[in-house]
Amino acid sequence: MVGTGLSAIDIAKWFVAWAEESEDADLTPLKLQKLLYYAKGVYMKTAAVFPCSLTRCRHGRMGR
């Protein structure tokens, strides 16, 4: 992910290592893909995507 110093491969390797340690984890390729998707979403929600705040206007949101 940009700005974290980690790539998608690094994060996928972490999920695989976590699944190998856990007895109940059944990690399929599809589950891994979904976990990476969710991890990216959490990162984007917590990271400052825009340097400005968004305000509401008549035709949608606008940066100020």
CSV table of N, CA and C in Angstrom, one decimal:
chain,number,residue,atom,x,y,z
A,1,MET,N,0.8,-1.2,0.0
A,1,MET,CA,0.0,0.0,0.0
A,1,MET,C,0.9,1.2,0.0
A,2,VAL,N,0.5,2.2,-0.7
A,2,VAL,CA,1.2,3.4,-0.8
A,2,VAL,C,1.3,4.1,0.5
A,3,GLY,N,2.5,4.5,0.9
A,3,GLY,CA,2.7,5.3,2.1
A,3,GLY,C,3.0,4.4,3.3
A,4,THR,N,2.8,3.1,3.3
A,4,THR,CA,3.0,2.2,4.4
A,4,THR,C,4.3,1.5,4.3
A,5,GLY,N,4.9,1.5,3.1
A,5,GLY,CA,6.1,0.7,2.9
A,5,GLY,C,5.8,-0.8,2.7
A,6,LEU,N,4.6,-1.2,2.7
A,6,LEU,CA,4.2,-2.6,2.5
A,6,LEU,C,3.5,-2.7,1.1
A,7,SER,N,3.7,-3.8,0.5
A,7,SER,CA,3.1,-4.1,-0.8
A,7,SER,C,1.9,-5.1,-0.5
A,8,ALA,N,1.1,-5.3,-1.5
A,8,ALA,CA,0.0,-6.3,-1.4
A,8,ALA,C,0.6,-7.7,-1.1
A,9,ILE,N,1.7,-8.0,-1.7
A,9,ILE,CA,2.4,-9.3,-1.4
A,9,ILE,C,2.8,-9.5,0.0
A,10,ASP,N,3.3,-8.4,0.6
A,10,ASP,CA,3.7,-8.4,2.1
A,10,ASP,C,2.5,-8.7,2.9
A,11,ILE,N,1.4,-8.0,2.6
A,11,ILE,CA,0.2,-8.1,3.5
A,11,ILE,C,-0.4,-9.5,3.3
A,12,ALA,N,-0.4,-10.0,2.0
A,12,ALA,CA,-0.9,-11.4,1.7
A,12,ALA,C,0.0,-12.4,2.5
A,13,LYS,N,1.3,-12.2,2.5
A,13,LYS,CA,2.1,-13.2,3.3
A,13,LYS,C,1.8,-13.1,4.8
A,14,TRP,N,1.5,-12.0,5.3
A,14,TRP,CA,1.1,-11.9,6.7
A,14,TRP,C,-0.2,-12.6,6.9
A,15,PHE,N,-1.2,-12.5,6.1
A,15,PHE,CA,-2.4,-13.2,6.2
A,15,PHE,C,-2.2,-14.7,6.2
A,16,VAL,N,-1.4,-15.2,5.2
A,16,VAL,CA,-1.1,-16.6,5.1
A,16,VAL,C,-0.4,-17.1,6.4
A,17,ALA,N,0.6,-16.4,6.9
A,17,ALA,CA,1.3,-16.8,8.1
A,17,ALA,C,0.3,-16.8,9.3
A,18,TRP,N,-0.6,-15.9,9.4
A,18,TRP,CA,-1.6,-15.9,10.4
A,18,TRP,C,-2.5,-17.1,10.3
A,19,ALA,N,-2.9,-17.4,9.1
A,19,ALA,CA,-3.8,-18.6,8.9
A,19,ALA,C,-3.1,-19.9,9.2
A,20,GLU,N,-1.8,-20.0,9.0
A,20,GLU,CA,-1.0,-21.2,9.3
A,20,GLU,C,-0.9,-21.4,10.8
A,21,GLU,N,-0.9,-20.3,11.6
A,21,GLU,CA,-0.8,-20.3,13.0
A,21,GLU,C,-2.1,-20.7,13.7
A,22,SER,N,-3.2,-20.3,13.0
A,22,SER,CA,-4.5,-20.5,13.6
A,22,SER,C,-5.0,-21.9,13.2
A,23,GLU,N,-5.6,-22.6,14.1
A,23,GLU,CA,-6.2,-23.9,13.8
A,23,GLU,C,-7.5,-23.8,13.0
A,24,ASP,N,-8.3,-22.8,13.2
A,24,ASP,CA,-9.6,-22.7,12.7
A,24,ASP,C,-9.6,-22.0,11.3
A,25,ALA,N,-8.5,-21.4,10.9
A,25,ALA,CA,-8.5,-20.6,9.7
A,25,ALA,C,-8.4,-21.5,8.5
A,26,ASP,N,-9.3,-21.3,7.6
A,26,ASP,CA,-9.3,-22.0,6.3
A,26,ASP,C,-9.2,-20.9,5.2
A,27,LEU,N,-8.0,-20.6,4.8
A,27,LEU,CA,-7.7,-19.5,3.9
A,27,LEU,C,-7.6,-20.0,2.5
A,28,THR,N,-8.6,-19.7,1.7
A,28,THR,CA,-8.6,-20.0,0.3
A,28,THR,C,-8.2,-18.8,-0.5
A,29,PRO,N,-7.8,-19.0,-1.8
A,29,PRO,CA,-7.4,-17.8,-2.6
A,29,PRO,C,-8.5,-16.7,-2.6
A,30,LEU,N,-9.7,-17.1,-2.7
A,30,LEU,CA,-10.8,-16.1,-2.7
A,30,LEU,C,-10.9,-15.4,-1.4
A,31,LYS,N,-10.8,-16.1,-0.2
A,31,LYS,CA,-10.8,-15.4,1.1
A,31,LYS,C,-9.6,-14.5,1.2
A,32,LEU,N,-8.4,-14.9,0.7
A,32,LEU,CA,-7.3,-14.0,0.8
A,32,LEU,C,-7.5,-12.7,-0.1
A,33,GLN,N,-8.1,-12.9,-1.2
A,33,GLN,CA,-8.4,-11.7,-2.1
A,33,GLN,C,-9.4,-10.8,-1.4
A,34,LYS,N,-10.4,-11.3,-0.7
A,34,LYS,CA,-11.3,-10.5,0.0
A,34,LYS,C,-10.7,-9.8,1.2
A,35,LEU,N,-9.8,-10.5,1.9
A,35,LEU,CA,-9.1,-9.9,3.0
A,35,LEU,C,-8.2,-8.7,2.6
A,36,LEU,N,-7.5,-8.9,1.4
A,36,LEU,CA,-6.7,-7.8,0.9
A,36,LEU,C,-7.6,-6.6,0.5
A,37,TYR,N,-8.8,-6.9,0.0
A,37,TYR,CA,-9.7,-5.8,-0.4
A,37,TYR,C,-10.2,-5.1,0.8
A,38,TYR,N,-10.5,-5.8,1.9
A,38,TYR,CA,-10.9,-5.1,3.1
A,38,TYR,C,-9.8,-4.3,3.8
A,39,ALA,N,-8.6,-4.9,3.7
A,39,ALA,CA,-7.4,-4.2,4.3
A,39,ALA,C,-7.2,-2.9,3.5
A,40,LYS,N,-7.3,-2.9,2.2
A,40,LYS,CA,-7.2,-1.7,1.5
A,40,LYS,C,-8.2,-0.7,1.8
A,41,GLY,N,-9.5,-1.1,2.0
A,41,GLY,CA,-10.6,-0.2,2.4
A,41,GLY,C,-10.3,0.4,3.7
A,42,VAL,N,-9.9,-0.4,4.7
A,42,VAL,CA,-9.6,0.2,6.0
A,42,VAL,C,-8.4,1.2,5.9
A,43,TYR,N,-7.4,0.9,5.1
A,43,TYR,CA,-6.3,1.8,5.0
A,43,TYR,C,-6.8,3.1,4.4
A,44,MET,N,-7.6,3.0,3.3
A,44,MET,CA,-8.1,4.2,2.7
A,44,MET,C,-9.0,5.0,3.6
A,45,LYS,N,-9.7,4.4,4.4
A,45,LYS,CA,-10.6,5.1,5.4
A,45,LYS,C,-9.8,5.8,6.4
A,46,THR,N,-8.7,5.3,6.9
A,46,THR,CA,-7.9,5.9,7.9
A,46,THR,C,-6.9,6.8,7.4
A,47,ALA,N,-6.5,6.7,6.2
A,47,ALA,CA,-5.4,7.6,5.6
A,47,ALA,C,-6.1,8.8,5.1
A,48,ALA,N,-5.3,9.9,5.1
A,48,ALA,CA,-5.8,11.1,4.6
A,48,ALA,C,-5.7,11.1,3.1
A,49,VAL,N,-6.8,10.9,2.4
A,49,VAL,CA,-6.7,10.7,0.9
A,49,VAL,C,-6.6,12.1,0.3
A,50,PHE,N,-7.3,13.1,0.8
A,50,PHE,CA,-7.2,14.4,0.3
A,50,PHE,C,-6.6,15.3,1.4
A,51,PRO,N,-5.8,16.3,0.9
A,51,PRO,CA,-5.3,17.2,1.9
A,51,PRO,C,-6.3,18.3,2.4
A,52,CYS,N,-7.4,18.3,1.8
A,52,CYS,CA,-8.5,19.3,2.2
A,52,CYS,C,-9.7,18.6,2.7
A,53,SER,N,-10.6,19.3,3.3
A,53,SER,CA,-11.8,18.7,3.7
A,53,SER,C,-12.9,18.9,2.6
A,54,LEU,N,-13.8,18.0,2.6
A,54,LEU,CA,-14.9,18.0,1.6
A,54,LEU,C,-16.1,18.6,2.2
A,55,THR,N,-16.8,19.5,1.5
A,55,THR,CA,-18.0,20.1,1.9
A,55,THR,C,-19.1,19.8,0.9
A,56,ARG,N,-20.3,19.9,1.4
A,56,ARG,CA,-21.5,19.6,0.6
A,56,ARG,C,-21.9,20.8,-0.2
A,57,CYS,N,-22.2,20.5,-1.5
A,57,CYS,CA,-22.7,21.6,-2.3
A,57,CYS,C,-23.9,21.0,-3.2
A,58,ARG,N,-24.4,21.8,-4.0
A,58,ARG,CA,-25.6,21.5,-4.8
A,58,ARG,C,-25.4,20.3,-5.7
A,59,HIS,N,-24.3,20.2,-6.3
A,59,HIS,CA,-24.0,19.1,-7.3
A,59,HIS,C,-23.1,18.0,-6.7
A,60,GLY,N,-22.9,17.9,-5.5
A,60,GLY,CA,-22.1,16.9,-4.9
A,60,GLY,C,-21.1,17.5,-3.9
A,61,ARG,N,-20.1,16.7,-3.5
A,61,ARG,CA,-19.1,17.2,-2.6
A,61,ARG,C,-18.0,17.9,-3.3
A,62,MET,N,-17.4,18.9,-2.6
A,62,MET,CA,-16.4,19.7,-3.2
A,62,MET,C,-15.3,19.9,-2.1
A,63,GLY,N,-14.1,19.9,-2.6
A,63,GLY,CA,-12.9,20.1,-1.7
A,63,GLY,C,-12.7,21.6,-1.4
A,64,ARG,N,-12.4,21.9,-0.2
A,64,ARG,CA,-12.0,23.3,0.2
A,64,ARG,C,-10.7,23.4,0.8
